[in-house]
PDB file of C-alpha atoms in Angstrom:
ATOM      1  CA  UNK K 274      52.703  98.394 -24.523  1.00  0.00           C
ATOM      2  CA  UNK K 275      52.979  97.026 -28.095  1.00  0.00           C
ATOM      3  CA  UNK K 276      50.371  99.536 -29.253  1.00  0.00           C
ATOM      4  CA  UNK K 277      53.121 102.371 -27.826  1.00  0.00           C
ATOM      5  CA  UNK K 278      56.310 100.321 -29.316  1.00  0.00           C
ATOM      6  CA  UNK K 279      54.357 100.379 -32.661  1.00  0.00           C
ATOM      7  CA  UNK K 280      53.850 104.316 -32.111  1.00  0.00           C
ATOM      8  CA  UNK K 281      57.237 104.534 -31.696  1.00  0.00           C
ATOM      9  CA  UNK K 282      59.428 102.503 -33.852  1.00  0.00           C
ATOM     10  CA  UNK K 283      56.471 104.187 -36.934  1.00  0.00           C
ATOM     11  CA  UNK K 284      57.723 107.854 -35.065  1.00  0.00           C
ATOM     12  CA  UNK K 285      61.352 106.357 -35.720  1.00  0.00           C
ATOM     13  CA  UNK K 286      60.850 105.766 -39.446  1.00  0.00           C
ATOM     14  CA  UNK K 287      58.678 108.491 -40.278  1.00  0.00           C
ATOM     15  CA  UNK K 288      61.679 111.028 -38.806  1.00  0.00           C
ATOM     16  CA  UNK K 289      64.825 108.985 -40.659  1.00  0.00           C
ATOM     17  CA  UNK K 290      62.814 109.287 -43.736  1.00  0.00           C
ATOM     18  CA  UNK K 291      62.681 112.819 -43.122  1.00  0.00           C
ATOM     19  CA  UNK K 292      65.755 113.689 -41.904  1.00  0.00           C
ATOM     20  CA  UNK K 293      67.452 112.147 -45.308  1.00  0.00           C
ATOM     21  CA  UNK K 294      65.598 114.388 -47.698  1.00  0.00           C
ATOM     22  CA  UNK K 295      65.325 117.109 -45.915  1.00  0.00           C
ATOM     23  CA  UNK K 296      67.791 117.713 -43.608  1.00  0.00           C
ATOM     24  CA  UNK K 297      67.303 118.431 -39.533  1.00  0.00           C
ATOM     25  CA  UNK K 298      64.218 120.338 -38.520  1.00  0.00           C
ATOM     26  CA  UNK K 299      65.862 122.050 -35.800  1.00  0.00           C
ATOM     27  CA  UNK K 300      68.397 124.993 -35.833  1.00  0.00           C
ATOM     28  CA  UNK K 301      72.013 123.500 -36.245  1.00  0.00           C
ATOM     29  CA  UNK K 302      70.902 119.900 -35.737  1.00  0.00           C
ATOM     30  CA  UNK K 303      70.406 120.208 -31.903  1.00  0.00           C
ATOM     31  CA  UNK K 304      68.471 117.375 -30.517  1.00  0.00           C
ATOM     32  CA  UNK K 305      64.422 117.596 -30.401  1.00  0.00           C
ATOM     33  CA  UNK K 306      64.445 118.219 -26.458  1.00  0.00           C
ATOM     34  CA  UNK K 307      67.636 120.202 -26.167  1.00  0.00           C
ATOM     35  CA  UNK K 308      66.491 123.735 -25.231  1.00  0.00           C
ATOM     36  CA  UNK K 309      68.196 126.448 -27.080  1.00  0.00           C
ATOM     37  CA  UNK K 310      69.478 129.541 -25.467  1.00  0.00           C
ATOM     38  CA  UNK K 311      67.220 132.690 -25.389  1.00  0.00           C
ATOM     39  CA  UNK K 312      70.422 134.330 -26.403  1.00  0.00           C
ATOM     40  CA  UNK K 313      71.261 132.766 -29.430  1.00  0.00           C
ATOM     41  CA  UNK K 314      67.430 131.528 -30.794  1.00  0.00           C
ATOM     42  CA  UNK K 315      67.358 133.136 -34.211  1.00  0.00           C
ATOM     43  CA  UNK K 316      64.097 130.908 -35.282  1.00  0.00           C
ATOM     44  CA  UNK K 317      61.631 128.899 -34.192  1.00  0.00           C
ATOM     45  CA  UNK K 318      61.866 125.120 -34.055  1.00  0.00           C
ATOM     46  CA  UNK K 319      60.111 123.032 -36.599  1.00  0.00           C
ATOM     47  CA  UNK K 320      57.601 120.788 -34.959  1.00  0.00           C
ATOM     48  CA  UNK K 321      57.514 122.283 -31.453  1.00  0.00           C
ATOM     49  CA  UNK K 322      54.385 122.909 -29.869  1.00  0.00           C
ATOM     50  CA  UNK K 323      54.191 124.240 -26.277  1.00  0.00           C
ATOM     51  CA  UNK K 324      51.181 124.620 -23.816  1.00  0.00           C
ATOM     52  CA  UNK K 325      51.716 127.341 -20.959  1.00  0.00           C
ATOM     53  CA  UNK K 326      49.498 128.050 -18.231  1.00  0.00           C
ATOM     54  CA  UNK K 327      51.284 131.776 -17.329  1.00  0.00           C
ATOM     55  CA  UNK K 328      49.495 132.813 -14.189  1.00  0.00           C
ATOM     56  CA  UNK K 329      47.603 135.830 -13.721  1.00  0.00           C
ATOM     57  CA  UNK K 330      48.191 137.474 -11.343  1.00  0.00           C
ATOM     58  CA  UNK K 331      51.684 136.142 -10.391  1.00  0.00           C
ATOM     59  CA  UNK K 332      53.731 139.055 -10.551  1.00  0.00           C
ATOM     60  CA  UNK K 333      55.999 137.855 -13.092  1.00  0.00           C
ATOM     61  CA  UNK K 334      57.889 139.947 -15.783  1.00  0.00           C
ATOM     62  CA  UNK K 335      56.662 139.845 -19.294  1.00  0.00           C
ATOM     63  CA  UNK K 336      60.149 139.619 -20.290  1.00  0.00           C
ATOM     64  CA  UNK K 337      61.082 136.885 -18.165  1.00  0.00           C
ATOM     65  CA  UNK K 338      58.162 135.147 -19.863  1.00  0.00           C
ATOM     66  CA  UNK K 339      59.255 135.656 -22.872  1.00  0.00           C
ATOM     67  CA  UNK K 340      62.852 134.230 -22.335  1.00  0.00           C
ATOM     68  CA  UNK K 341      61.101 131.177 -20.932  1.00  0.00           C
ATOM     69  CA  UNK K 342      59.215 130.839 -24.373  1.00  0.00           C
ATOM     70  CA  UNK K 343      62.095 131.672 -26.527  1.00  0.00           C
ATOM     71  CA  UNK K 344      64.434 128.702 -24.489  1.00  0.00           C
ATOM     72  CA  UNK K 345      62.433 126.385 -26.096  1.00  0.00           C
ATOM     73  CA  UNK K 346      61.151 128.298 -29.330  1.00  0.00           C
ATOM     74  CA  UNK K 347      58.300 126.603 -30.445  1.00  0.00           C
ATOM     75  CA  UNK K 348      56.110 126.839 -33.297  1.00  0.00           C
ATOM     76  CA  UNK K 349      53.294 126.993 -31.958  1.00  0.00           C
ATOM     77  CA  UNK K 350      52.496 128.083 -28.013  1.00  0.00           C
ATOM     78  CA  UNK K 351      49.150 128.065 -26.204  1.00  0.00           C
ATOM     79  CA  UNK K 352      48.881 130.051 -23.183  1.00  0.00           C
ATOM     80  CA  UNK K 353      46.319 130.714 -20.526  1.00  0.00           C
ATOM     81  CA  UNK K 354      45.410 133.215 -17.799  1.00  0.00           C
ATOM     82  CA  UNK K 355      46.695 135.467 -20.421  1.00  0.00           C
ATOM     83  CA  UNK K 356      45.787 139.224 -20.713  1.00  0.00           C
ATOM     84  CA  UNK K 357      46.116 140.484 -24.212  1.00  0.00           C
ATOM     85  CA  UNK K 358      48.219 143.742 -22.948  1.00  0.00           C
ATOM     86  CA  UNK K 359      50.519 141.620 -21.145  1.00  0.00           C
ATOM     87  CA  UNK K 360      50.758 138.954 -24.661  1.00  0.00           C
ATOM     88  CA  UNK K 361      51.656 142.019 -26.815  1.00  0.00           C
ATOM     89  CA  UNK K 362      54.643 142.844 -24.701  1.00  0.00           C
ATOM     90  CA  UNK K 363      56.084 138.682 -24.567  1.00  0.00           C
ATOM     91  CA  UNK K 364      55.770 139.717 -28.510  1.00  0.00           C
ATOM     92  CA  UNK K 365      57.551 142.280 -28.484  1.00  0.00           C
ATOM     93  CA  UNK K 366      60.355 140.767 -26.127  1.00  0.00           C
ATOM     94  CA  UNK K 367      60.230 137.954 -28.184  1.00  0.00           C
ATOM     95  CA  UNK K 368      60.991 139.910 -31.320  1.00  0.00           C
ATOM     96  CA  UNK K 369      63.499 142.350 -30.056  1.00  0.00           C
ATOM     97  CA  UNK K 370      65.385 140.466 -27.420  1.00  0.00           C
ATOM     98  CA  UNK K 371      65.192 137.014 -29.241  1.00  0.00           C
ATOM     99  CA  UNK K 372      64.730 137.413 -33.000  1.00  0.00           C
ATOM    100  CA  UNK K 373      61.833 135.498 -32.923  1.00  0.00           C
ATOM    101  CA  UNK K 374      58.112 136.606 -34.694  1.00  0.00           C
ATOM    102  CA  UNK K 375      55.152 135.662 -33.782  1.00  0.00           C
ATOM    103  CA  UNK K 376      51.527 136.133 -34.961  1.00  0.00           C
ATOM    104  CA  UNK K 377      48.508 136.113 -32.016  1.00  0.00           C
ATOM    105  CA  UNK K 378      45.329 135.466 -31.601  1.00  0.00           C
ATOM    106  CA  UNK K 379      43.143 136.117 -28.254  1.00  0.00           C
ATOM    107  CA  UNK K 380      40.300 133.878 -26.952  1.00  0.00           C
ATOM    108  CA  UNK K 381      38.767 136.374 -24.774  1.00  0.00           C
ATOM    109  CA  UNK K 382      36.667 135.389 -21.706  1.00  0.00           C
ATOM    110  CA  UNK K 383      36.386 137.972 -19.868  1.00  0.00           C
ATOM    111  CA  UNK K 384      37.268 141.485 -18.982  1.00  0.00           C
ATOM    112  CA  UNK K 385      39.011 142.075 -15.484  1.00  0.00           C
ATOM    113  CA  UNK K 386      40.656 144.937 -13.967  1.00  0.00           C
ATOM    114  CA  UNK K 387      42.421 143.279 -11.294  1.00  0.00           C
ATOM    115  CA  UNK K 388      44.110 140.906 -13.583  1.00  0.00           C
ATOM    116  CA  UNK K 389      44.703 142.704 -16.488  1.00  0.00           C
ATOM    117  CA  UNK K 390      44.341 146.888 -15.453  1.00  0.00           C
ATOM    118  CA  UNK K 391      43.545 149.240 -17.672  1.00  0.00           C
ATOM    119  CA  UNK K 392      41.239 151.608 -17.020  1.00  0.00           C
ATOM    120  CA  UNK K 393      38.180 150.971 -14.485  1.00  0.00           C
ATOM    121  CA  UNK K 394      35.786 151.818 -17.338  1.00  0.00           C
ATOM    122  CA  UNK K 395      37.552 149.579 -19.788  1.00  0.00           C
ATOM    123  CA  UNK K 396      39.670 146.669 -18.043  1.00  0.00           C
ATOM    124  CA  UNK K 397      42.078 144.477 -19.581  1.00  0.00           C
ATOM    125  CA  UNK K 398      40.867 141.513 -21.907  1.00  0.00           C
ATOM    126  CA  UNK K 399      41.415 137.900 -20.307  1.00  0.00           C
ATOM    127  CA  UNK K 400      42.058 134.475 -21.479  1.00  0.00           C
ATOM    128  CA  UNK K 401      43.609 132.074 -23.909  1.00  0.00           C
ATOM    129  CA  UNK K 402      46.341 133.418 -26.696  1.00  0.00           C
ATOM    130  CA  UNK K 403      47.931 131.357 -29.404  1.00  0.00           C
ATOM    131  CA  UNK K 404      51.583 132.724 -30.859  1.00  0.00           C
ATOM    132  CA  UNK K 405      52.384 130.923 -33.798  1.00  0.00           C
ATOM    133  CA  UNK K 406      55.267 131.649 -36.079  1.00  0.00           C
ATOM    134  CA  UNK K 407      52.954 130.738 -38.959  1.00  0.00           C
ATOM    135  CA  UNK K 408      49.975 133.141 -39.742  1.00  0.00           C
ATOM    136  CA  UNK K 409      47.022 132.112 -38.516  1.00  0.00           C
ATOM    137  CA  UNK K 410      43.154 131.613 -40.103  1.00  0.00           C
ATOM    138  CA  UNK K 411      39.802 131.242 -39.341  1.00  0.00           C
ATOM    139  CA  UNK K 412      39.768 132.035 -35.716  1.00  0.00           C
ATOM    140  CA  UNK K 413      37.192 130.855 -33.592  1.00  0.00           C
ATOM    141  CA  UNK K 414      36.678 132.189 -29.597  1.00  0.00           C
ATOM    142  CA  UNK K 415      33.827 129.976 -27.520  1.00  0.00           C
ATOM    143  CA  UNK K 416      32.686 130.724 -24.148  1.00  0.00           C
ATOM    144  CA  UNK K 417      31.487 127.215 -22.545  1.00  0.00           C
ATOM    145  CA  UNK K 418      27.871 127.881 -21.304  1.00  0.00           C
ATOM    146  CA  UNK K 419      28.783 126.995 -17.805  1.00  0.00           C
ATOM    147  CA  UNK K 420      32.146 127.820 -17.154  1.00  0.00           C
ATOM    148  CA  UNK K 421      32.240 127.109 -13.110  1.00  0.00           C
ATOM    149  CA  UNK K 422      33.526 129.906 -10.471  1.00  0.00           C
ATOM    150  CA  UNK K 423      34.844 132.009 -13.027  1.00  0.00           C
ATOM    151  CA  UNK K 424      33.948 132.206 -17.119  1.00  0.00           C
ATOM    152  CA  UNK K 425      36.049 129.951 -18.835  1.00  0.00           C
ATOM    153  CA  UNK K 426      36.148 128.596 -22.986  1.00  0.00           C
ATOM    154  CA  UNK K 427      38.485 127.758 -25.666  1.00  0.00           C
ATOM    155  CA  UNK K 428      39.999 129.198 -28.702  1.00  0.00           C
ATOM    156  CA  UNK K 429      40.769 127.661 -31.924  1.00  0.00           C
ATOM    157  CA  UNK K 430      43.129 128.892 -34.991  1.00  0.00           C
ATOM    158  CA  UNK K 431      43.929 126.989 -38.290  1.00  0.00           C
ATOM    159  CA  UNK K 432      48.123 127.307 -38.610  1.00  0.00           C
ATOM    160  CA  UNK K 433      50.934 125.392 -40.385  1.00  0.00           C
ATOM    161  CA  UNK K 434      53.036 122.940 -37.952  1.00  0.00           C
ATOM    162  CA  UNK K 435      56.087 122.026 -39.671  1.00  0.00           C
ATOM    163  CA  UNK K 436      54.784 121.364 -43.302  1.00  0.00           C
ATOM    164  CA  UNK K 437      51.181 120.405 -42.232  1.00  0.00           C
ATOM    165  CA  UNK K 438      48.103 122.549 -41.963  1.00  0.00           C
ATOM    166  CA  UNK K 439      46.528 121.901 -38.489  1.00  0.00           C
ATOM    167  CA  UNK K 440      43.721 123.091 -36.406  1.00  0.00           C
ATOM    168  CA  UNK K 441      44.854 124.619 -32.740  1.00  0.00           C
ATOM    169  CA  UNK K 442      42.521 124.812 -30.164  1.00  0.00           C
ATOM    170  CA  UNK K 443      43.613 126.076 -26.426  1.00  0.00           C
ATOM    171  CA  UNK K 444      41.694 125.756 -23.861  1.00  0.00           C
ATOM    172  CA  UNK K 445      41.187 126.437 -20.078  1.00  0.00           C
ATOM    173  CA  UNK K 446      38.844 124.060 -17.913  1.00  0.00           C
ATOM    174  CA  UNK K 447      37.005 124.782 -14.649  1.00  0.00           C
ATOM    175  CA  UNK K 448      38.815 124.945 -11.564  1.00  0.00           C
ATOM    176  CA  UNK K 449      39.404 122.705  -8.341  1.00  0.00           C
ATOM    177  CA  UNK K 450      36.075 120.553  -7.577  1.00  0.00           C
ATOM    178  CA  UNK K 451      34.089 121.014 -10.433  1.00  0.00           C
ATOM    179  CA  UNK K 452      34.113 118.136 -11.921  1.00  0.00           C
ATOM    180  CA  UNK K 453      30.897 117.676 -13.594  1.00  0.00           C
ATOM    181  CA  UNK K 454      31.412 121.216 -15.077  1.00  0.00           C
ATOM    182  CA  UNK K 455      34.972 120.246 -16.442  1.00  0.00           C
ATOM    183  CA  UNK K 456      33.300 116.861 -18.421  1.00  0.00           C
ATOM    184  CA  UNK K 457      30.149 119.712 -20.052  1.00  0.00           C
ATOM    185  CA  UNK K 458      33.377 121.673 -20.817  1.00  0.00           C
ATOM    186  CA  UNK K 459      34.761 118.960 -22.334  1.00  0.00           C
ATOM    187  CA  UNK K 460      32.369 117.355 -24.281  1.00  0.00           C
ATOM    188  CA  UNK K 461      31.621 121.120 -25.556  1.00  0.00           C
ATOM    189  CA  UNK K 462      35.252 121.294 -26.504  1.00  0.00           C
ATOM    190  CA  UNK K 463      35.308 117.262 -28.394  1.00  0.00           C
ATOM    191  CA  UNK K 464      32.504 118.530 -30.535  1.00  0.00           C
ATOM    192  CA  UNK K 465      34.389 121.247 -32.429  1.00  0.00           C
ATOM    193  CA  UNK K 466      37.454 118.955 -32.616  1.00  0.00           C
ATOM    194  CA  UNK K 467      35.805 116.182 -33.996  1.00  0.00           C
ATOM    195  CA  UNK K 468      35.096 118.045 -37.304  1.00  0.00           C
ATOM    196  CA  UNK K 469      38.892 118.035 -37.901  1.00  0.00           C
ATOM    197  CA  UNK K 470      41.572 115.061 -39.027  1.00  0.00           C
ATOM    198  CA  UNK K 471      44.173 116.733 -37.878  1.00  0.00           C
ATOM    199  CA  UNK K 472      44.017 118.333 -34.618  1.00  0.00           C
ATOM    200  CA  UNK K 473      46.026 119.764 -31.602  1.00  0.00           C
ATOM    201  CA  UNK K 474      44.663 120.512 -28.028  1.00  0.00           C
ATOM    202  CA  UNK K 475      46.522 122.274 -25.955  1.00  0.00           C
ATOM    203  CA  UNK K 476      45.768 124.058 -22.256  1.00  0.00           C
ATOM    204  CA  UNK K 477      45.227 123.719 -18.945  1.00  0.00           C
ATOM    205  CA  UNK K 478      42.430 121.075 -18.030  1.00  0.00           C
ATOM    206  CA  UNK K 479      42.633 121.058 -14.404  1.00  0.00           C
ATOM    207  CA  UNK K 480      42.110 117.396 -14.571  1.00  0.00           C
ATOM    208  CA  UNK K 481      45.014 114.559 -13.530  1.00  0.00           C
ATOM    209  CA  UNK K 482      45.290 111.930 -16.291  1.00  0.00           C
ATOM    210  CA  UNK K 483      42.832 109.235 -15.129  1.00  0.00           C
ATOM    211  CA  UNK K 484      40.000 111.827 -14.403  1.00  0.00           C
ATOM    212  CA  UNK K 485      36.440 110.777 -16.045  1.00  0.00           C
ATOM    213  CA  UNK K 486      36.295 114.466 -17.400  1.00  0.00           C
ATOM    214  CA  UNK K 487      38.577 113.726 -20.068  1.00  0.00           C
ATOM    215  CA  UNK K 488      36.347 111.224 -21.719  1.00  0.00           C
ATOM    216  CA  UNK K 489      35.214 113.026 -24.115  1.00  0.00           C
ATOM    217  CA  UNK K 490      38.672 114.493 -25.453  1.00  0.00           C
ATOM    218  CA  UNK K 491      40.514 111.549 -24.813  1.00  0.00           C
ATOM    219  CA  UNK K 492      38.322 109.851 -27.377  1.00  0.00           C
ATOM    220  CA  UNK K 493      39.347 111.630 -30.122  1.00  0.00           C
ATOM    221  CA  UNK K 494      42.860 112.525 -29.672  1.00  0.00           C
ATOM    222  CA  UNK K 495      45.959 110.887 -28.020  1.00  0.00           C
ATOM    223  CA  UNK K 496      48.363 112.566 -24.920  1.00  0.00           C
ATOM    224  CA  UNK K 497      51.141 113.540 -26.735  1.00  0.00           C
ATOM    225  CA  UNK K 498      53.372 111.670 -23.512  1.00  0.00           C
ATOM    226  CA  UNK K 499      51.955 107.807 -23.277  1.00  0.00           C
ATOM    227  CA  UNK K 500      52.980 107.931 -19.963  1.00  0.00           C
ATOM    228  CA  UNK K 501      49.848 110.361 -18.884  1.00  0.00           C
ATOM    229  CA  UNK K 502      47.453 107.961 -20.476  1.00  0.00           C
ATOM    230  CA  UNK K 503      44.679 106.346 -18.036  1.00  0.00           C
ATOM    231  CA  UNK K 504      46.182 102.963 -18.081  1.00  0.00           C
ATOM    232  CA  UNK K 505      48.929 104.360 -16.794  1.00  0.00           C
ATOM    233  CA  UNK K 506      48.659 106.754 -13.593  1.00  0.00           C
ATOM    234  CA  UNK K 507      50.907 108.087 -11.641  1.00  0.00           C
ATOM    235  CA  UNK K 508      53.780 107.640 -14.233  1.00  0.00           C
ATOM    236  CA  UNK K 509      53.849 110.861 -15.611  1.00  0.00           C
ATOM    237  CA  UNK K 510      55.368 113.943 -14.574  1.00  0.00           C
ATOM    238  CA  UNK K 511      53.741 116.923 -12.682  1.00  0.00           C
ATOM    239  CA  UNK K 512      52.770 119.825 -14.491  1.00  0.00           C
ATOM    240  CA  UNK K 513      52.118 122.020 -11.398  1.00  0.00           C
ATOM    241  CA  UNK K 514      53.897 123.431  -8.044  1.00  0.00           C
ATOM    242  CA  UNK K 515      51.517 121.150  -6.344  1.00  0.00           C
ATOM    243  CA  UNK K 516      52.721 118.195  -7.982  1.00  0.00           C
ATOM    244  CA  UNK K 517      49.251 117.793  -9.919  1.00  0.00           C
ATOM    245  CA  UNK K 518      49.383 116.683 -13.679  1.00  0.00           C
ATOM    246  CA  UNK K 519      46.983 119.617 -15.250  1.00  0.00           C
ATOM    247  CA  UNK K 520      48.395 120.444 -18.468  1.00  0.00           C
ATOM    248  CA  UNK K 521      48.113 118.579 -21.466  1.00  0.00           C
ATOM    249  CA  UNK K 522      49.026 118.626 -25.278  1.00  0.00           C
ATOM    250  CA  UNK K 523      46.435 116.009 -26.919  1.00  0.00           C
ATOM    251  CA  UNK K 524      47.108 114.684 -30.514  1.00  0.00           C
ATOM    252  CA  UNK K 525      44.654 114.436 -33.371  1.00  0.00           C
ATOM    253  CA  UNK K 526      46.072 112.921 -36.926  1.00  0.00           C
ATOM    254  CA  UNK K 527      49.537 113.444 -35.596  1.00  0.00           C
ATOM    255  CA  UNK K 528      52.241 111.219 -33.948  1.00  0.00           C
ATOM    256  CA  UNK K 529      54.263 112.677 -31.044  1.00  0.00           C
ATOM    257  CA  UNK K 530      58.189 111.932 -31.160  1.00  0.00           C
ATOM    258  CA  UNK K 531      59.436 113.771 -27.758  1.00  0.00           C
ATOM    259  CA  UNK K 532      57.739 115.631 -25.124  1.00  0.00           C
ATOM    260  CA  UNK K 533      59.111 117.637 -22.127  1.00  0.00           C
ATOM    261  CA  UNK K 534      57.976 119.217 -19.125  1.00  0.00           C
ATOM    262  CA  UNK K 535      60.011 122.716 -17.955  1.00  0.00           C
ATOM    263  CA  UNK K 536      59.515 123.996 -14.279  1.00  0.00           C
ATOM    264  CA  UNK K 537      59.645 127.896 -13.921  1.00  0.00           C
ATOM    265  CA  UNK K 538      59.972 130.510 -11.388  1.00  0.00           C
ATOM    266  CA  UNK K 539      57.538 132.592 -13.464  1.00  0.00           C
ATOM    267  CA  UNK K 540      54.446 130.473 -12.735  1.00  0.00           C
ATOM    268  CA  UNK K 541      53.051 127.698 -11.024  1.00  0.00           C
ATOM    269  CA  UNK K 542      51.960 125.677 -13.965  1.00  0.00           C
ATOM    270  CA  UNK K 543      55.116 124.377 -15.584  1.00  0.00           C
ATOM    271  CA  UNK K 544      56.056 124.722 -19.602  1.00  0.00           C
ATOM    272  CA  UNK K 545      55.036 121.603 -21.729  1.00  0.00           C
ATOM    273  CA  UNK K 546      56.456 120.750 -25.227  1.00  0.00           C
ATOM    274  CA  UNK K 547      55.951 118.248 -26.989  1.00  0.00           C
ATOM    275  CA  UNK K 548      58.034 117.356 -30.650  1.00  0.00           C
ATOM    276  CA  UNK K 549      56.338 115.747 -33.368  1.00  0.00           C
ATOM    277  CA  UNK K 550      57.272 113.432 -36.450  1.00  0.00           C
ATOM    278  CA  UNK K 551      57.254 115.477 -39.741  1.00  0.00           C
ATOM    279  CA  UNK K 552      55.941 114.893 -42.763  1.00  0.00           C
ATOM    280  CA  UNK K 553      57.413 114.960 -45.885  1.00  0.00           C
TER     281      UNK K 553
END
């Protein structure tokens, strides 16, 4: 608890500091957690990160999808179960409905027709996708070695978040009870990011927050809510229709100021965000 009041009241000074010599980071002023209207976003909010599990197949509209993105506008968003056909048209709905630009980049795991059609011959590319507002570099796509019931790896891009250069990765662990699979995933995973000071992990890790299978990643990098941590079960909020706590944004070289947690008709993972101190 002091370790978190610390975090905070440091959060607290970093942003004042800020804030006087440069002025709000978010369109207008609004408040960090305030989502903004799809209607009137004109640009992206400085700082904002969002992880997305989007569900494949669900069913849902790739312009409702896009709305749901552009109500919060993020910087940065990580999603998963995402087909590259159906990622070019959130873009496009993004840009044209919404005014806001992104650039993407596709951690492929596997091609499958009856998620992601095309033709029988050559079906639909499947897994992660970052959107960033910033351009992205050095892209990286890994396929774990044993990804469970169904391939599974992680993607990683090198962007700008706010005025810092980071290093994304967005992953996608092993499903239901496959729990030693999920910690090989992981400790895969905590090798790349350990290379990097500055880091953000965001995805869909199919572990609650006291699970062993974290280990590895919790090691290096902090939940971007303190209320998910281990010491602390139970206290924070579902991520999931089934009230399970899957998705995460961990934290490398970066301190967290809000975080949020959207339920949406379009899937049934719910949106995470997460705001972070700049830097000046």
């Amino acid at each position: 608890m002091v370790l978190a009041k610390g975090t905070r009241l440091l959060a607290g000074a970093v942003i004042v500091a800020c804030l006087v010599l440069v002025g709000p980071s978010t369109p207008s002023g609004a408040p960090f957690t305030r989502p903004l209207p799809a209607e009137a976003v004109s640009k992206v909010v400085s700082n904002r990160v969002m992880t997305w599990n989007i569900c494949n197949p669900c069913g849902a509209g790739n312009a409702d999808r896009a709305a749901e993105i552009a109500a919060h506008a993020p910087q940065v968003v990580g999603l998963q179960e995402a087909c590259v056909r159906d990622v070019e048209k959130i873009r496009d709905h993004l840009k044209h409905s919404h005014g806001l630009v992104y650039h993407a980049e596709y951690g492929t795991v596997l091609r499958n027709w009856d998620r992601c059609g095309g033709a029988p011959w050559s079906p639909g590319a499947y897994g992660q996708a970052v959107l960033s507002a910033a351009p992205m570099t050095e892209p990286v796509s890994v396929e774990y070695p044993d990804g469970g019931s169904e391939d599974r790896g992680y993607m990683a891009v090198t962007t700008t978040v706010g005025d810092r250069t980071v290093r994304i990765f967005n992953t996608h662990l092993a499903q239901r009870r496959q729990e030693a699979v999920r910690a090989d995933q992981a400790r895969v995973l905590a090798a790349d990011v350990s290379r990097h000071q500055r880091a953000m992990i965001l995805g869909d890790f199919n572990a609650a927050p006291n699970a062993p299978e974290l280990t590895a990643v919790r090691a290096l990098a902090a939940d971007a809510d303190p209320r998910c941590r281990p010491s602390r079960p139970g206290n924070c909020k579902p991520t999931t229709d089934w009230q399970s706590t899957f998705d995460y944004i961990f934290l490398r070289g970066v301190v967290p100021l809000e975080h949020s947690v959207h339920p949406t008709a379009y899937s049934d993972h719910h949106l995470l965000h997460a705001d972070l101190a700049p830097t000046c």
